[in-house]
Amino acid sequence: IMQNVLVSLIIKHEKHIPAASSPGANVTASAARADGNDASTVSKSRRKRYISQNDMIAILDYHNKVRGRVFPPASNMEYMVWDETLAKTAEDWAHACLWEHGPPHLLRFLGQNLSVRTGRYRSILQLVKPWYDEVKDYSFPYPRDCNPRCPLRCYGPMCTHYTQMVWATSNKIGCAVHTCYNMNVWGSVWKRATYLVCNYSPKGNWIGEAPYKVGVPCSTCPPSYGGSCSNNMCFPALKTNYLHWFK
């Protein structure tokens, strides 16, 4: 019988100041370990892309599904698009196989969620869904049973994976998946781990701020969206880079 154990990490955030001069970022991570051996064969050749098209679509669609269904409803939730530059930075960090957030010089500008697991998995969303599941411990606009100011290792409830997912102004995401061998996850060596890194821009999780404004969906969208609304989200009036990534 396969069992999963979840552990979490959070790095403290500074008060909201302009990103260009921000000294720290609020980034979160979760890990899941499954007992058992994965019999699948992994190619040792480096992938041509940072992540497969199917995984990219699954992660992006899941984020937008969650963002469009927040409760209470959001008046300024922006539709999230895939960003290839973010995906490349995520790939660079995933290849380092370090169970920590980074690199530090980018975390001044980016939000970041991490997930790692061993064993078999059917869908990349099994590494993403634990981030959303934190909603059960979240009470808008601020955490109720979870503490964003906890120490570096947090074993109690946390919400900052979830709030980064639904941070209204974080409208770009780029992720990478990498298989890491002999990865050290908080003192335990995982022989073969699937490591997911997702970077967000502009970054969210500013302490003291709510992830979004409550109100009629799309009623307070930035002017740049031209009044366009889709699935309760401010939708880009011009073409996005959503499909450009496939070219």
Coordinates of C-alpha atoms in Angstrom, one line a residue:
I1 CA 0.0 0.0 0.0
M2 CA 1.5 3.3 -1.0
Q3 CA 1.5 6.1 1.6
N4 CA 2.3 9.7 1.3
V5 CA 3.8 12.0 3.9
L6 CA 3.6 15.7 3.4
V7 CA 6.1 18.2 4.9
S8 CA 6.4 21.9 4.3
L9 CA 8.8 24.7 4.3
I10 CA 8.3 28.5 4.3
I11 CA 10.7 31.4 4.2
K12 CA 9.6 34.6 5.9
H13 CA 8.6 37.5 3.8
E14 CA 9.2 41.2 4.1
K15 CA 6.6 43.9 4.1
H16 CA 5.4 44.9 0.7
I17 CA 7.9 47.2 -1.0
P18 CA 8.7 47.7 -4.7
A19 CA 10.1 44.5 -6.3
A20 CA 13.2 46.2 -7.6
S21 CA 14.3 46.9 -4.0
S22 CA 12.8 44.0 -2.2
P23 CA 15.3 42.2 0.0
G24 CA 13.4 39.0 0.3
A25 CA 10.7 36.8 -1.1
N26 CA 8.0 34.7 0.4
V27 CA 8.4 31.3 -1.3
T28 CA 7.0 28.0 -0.2
A29 CA 7.6 24.3 -0.8
S30 CA 5.9 21.0 -0.1
A31 CA 7.2 17.4 -0.4
A32 CA 5.5 14.1 -0.7
R33 CA 7.2 10.7 -0.3
A34 CA 5.6 7.5 -1.4
D35 CA 7.0 4.2 -0.3
G36 CA 7.6 1.8 -3.1
N37 CA 9.8 1.5 -6.2
D38 CA 9.1 3.2 -9.5
A39 CA 9.7 0.6 -12.2
S40 CA 9.4 3.0 -15.1
T41 CA 12.5 3.7 -17.2
V42 CA 13.8 7.2 -17.3
S43 CA 15.8 8.5 -20.2
K44 CA 19.1 9.9 -19.2
S45 CA 19.1 12.3 -22.1
R46 CA 18.3 15.9 -21.3
R47 CA 14.8 17.0 -22.4
K48 CA 14.6 19.5 -25.2
R49 CA 11.9 21.4 -23.3
Y50 CA 11.8 22.5 -19.7
I51 CA 8.6 20.5 -19.2
S52 CA 6.3 18.4 -21.4
Q53 CA 3.5 20.1 -23.2
N54 CA 0.9 18.0 -21.5
D55 CA 2.3 18.8 -18.0
M56 CA 2.6 22.5 -18.9
I57 CA -1.1 22.6 -20.0
A58 CA -2.2 20.7 -16.9
I59 CA -0.4 23.0 -14.5
L60 CA -1.5 26.2 -16.2
D61 CA -5.2 25.1 -16.6
Y62 CA -5.3 23.9 -13.0
H63 CA -4.0 27.3 -11.7
N64 CA -6.6 29.2 -13.8
K65 CA -9.4 26.8 -12.7
V66 CA -8.5 27.5 -9.0
R67 CA -8.1 31.2 -9.6
G68 CA -11.5 31.6 -11.3
R69 CA -13.3 29.8 -8.5
V70 CA -11.9 31.5 -5.4
F71 CA -14.3 32.2 -2.5
P72 CA -15.1 34.9 -1.7
P73 CA -15.1 35.9 -5.4
A74 CA -12.3 38.1 -6.6
S75 CA -12.9 41.4 -8.5
N76 CA -9.3 41.7 -9.8
M77 CA -8.1 38.1 -10.5
E78 CA -5.9 38.1 -13.6
Y79 CA -5.8 35.2 -16.0
M80 CA -2.5 33.4 -15.7
V81 CA -0.3 32.7 -18.8
W82 CA 2.7 30.6 -19.4
D83 CA 6.1 32.4 -19.5
E84 CA 9.0 30.7 -21.1
T85 CA 11.6 32.8 -19.3
L86 CA 10.2 31.7 -16.0
A87 CA 10.2 28.1 -17.1
K88 CA 13.9 28.4 -18.0
T89 CA 14.8 29.8 -14.6
A90 CA 12.7 27.0 -13.0
E91 CA 14.6 24.5 -15.1
D92 CA 18.0 25.9 -14.0
W93 CA 17.0 25.6 -10.4
A94 CA 15.4 22.1 -10.8
H95 CA 18.6 20.8 -12.3
A96 CA 20.5 21.9 -9.1
C97 CA 18.4 19.3 -7.2
L98 CA 18.6 21.4 -4.0
W99 CA 15.6 21.1 -1.7
E100 CA 15.6 24.8 -1.0
H101 CA 14.4 28.0 -2.7
G102 CA 16.5 29.9 -5.1
P103 CA 18.5 31.3 -6.6
P104 CA 18.5 34.2 -4.1
H105 CA 19.1 36.9 -6.6
L106 CA 15.9 36.0 -8.5
L107 CA 13.7 35.6 -5.4
R108 CA 13.8 39.3 -5.1
F109 CA 11.5 39.4 -8.1
L110 CA 9.8 36.0 -8.3
G111 CA 7.4 33.9 -6.3
Q112 CA 8.3 30.2 -6.1
N113 CA 6.5 27.0 -5.1
L114 CA 8.4 23.7 -4.9
S115 CA 7.2 20.1 -4.7
V116 CA 9.1 16.8 -4.6
R117 CA 8.0 13.2 -4.4
T118 CA 9.3 9.7 -4.9
G119 CA 7.4 6.7 -6.2
R120 CA 4.9 6.4 -9.0
Y121 CA 2.5 9.1 -9.9
R122 CA -0.1 9.3 -12.6
S123 CA -0.3 13.0 -13.2
I124 CA 1.9 16.1 -12.6
L125 CA -1.1 17.5 -10.7
Q126 CA -0.3 15.1 -7.8
L127 CA 2.6 17.4 -7.1
V128 CA 0.6 20.6 -7.5
K129 CA -2.7 19.7 -5.8
P130 CA -1.1 19.7 -2.2
W131 CA -0.5 23.5 -2.8
Y132 CA -4.2 24.0 -3.4
D133 CA -5.3 21.8 -0.5
E134 CA -4.0 24.4 1.9
V135 CA -7.2 26.3 1.3
K136 CA -8.8 24.3 4.0
D137 CA -6.7 26.1 6.6
Y138 CA -7.1 29.5 5.0
S139 CA -9.6 32.2 5.9
F140 CA -9.7 35.2 3.7
P141 CA -8.1 37.7 3.8
Y142 CA -5.5 36.4 6.3
P143 CA -4.6 32.9 7.5
R144 CA -6.6 31.6 10.4
D145 CA -5.0 28.3 11.4
C146 CA -1.7 28.7 9.5
N147 CA 1.1 31.1 10.2
P148 CA 3.1 32.8 7.4
R149 CA 5.6 34.1 9.9
C150 CA 6.6 30.7 11.3
P151 CA 10.3 29.5 11.4
L152 CA 12.1 28.1 8.4
R153 CA 10.7 24.6 9.1
C154 CA 7.0 24.5 9.6
Y155 CA 5.3 21.3 10.5
G156 CA 1.9 22.9 11.2
P157 CA -0.6 24.1 8.7
M158 CA 0.5 26.7 6.1
C159 CA -1.3 28.6 3.4
T160 CA 1.3 30.3 1.3
H161 CA 1.4 27.7 -1.5
Y162 CA -2.3 28.3 -2.0
T163 CA -2.1 32.1 -1.7
Q164 CA 0.6 32.3 -4.3
M165 CA -1.5 30.2 -6.6
V166 CA -4.4 32.7 -6.3
W167 CA -2.4 35.9 -5.9
A168 CA -4.4 38.2 -8.3
T169 CA -1.5 40.1 -9.8
S170 CA 0.8 37.0 -10.3
N171 CA -0.3 36.5 -13.9
K172 CA 2.7 34.6 -15.2
I173 CA 4.0 31.1 -14.4
G174 CA 6.8 28.9 -15.6
C175 CA 7.6 25.5 -14.3
A176 CA 10.1 22.7 -14.8
V177 CA 10.3 19.0 -13.8
H178 CA 13.5 17.2 -13.2
T179 CA 14.4 13.7 -11.9
C180 CA 17.0 14.0 -9.1
Y181 CA 19.1 11.1 -7.8
N182 CA 20.3 11.0 -4.2
M183 CA 18.5 14.2 -3.4
N184 CA 18.8 15.4 0.2
V185 CA 15.3 16.3 1.5
W186 CA 15.7 17.6 5.0
G187 CA 18.3 15.1 6.0
S188 CA 16.9 12.1 4.2
V189 CA 18.4 10.9 1.0
W190 CA 15.8 10.2 -1.7
K191 CA 17.4 7.8 -4.3
R192 CA 15.1 9.0 -7.1
A193 CA 12.9 12.0 -6.7
T194 CA 10.7 14.0 -9.1
Y195 CA 11.3 17.7 -8.4
L196 CA 8.8 20.3 -9.6
V197 CA 9.8 24.0 -9.5
C198 CA 7.2 26.7 -10.4
N199 CA 8.2 30.4 -10.6
Y200 CA 5.6 33.2 -10.5
S201 CA 5.7 36.8 -11.7
P202 CA 5.0 39.3 -10.3
K203 CA 5.6 37.6 -7.0
G204 CA 2.9 37.4 -4.4
N205 CA 2.6 36.5 -0.7
W206 CA 3.3 40.0 0.7
I207 CA 2.7 39.9 4.4
G208 CA -0.1 42.1 5.5
E209 CA -1.8 42.1 2.1
A210 CA -4.7 40.0 0.8
P211 CA -4.1 37.8 -2.3
Y212 CA -7.0 39.5 -4.1
K213 CA -9.8 42.1 -3.9
V214 CA -13.3 40.8 -3.1
G215 CA -16.1 41.8 -5.3
V216 CA -18.0 41.2 -8.6
P217 CA -15.6 39.2 -10.9
C218 CA -13.6 41.5 -13.2
S219 CA -15.1 44.6 -11.8
T220 CA -11.7 46.1 -10.8
C221 CA -9.5 44.7 -13.6
P222 CA -6.4 46.8 -14.5
P223 CA -7.2 49.0 -17.6
S224 CA -4.6 47.1 -19.6
Y225 CA -7.2 44.3 -20.0
G226 CA -9.6 46.5 -21.8
G227 CA -12.6 45.2 -19.9
S228 CA -12.2 41.7 -21.2
C229 CA -13.3 39.0 -18.8
S230 CA -13.2 35.2 -19.0
N231 CA -14.2 32.6 -16.3
N232 CA -14.3 35.3 -13.6
M233 CA -10.8 36.5 -14.5
C234 CA -9.4 39.6 -16.2
F235 CA -8.5 38.2 -19.6
P236 CA -5.8 39.7 -21.9
A237 CA -7.5 41.7 -24.7
L238 CA -4.5 41.0 -27.0
K239 CA -3.1 37.6 -27.9
T240 CA -1.1 35.9 -25.2
N241 CA 1.9 33.7 -25.4
Y242 CA -0.2 30.7 -24.3
L243 CA 0.2 28.9 -27.7
H244 CA 3.4 30.5 -28.7
W245 CA 5.3 28.1 -26.5
F246 CA 4.4 25.3 -28.9
K247 CA 5.9 26.9 -32.0

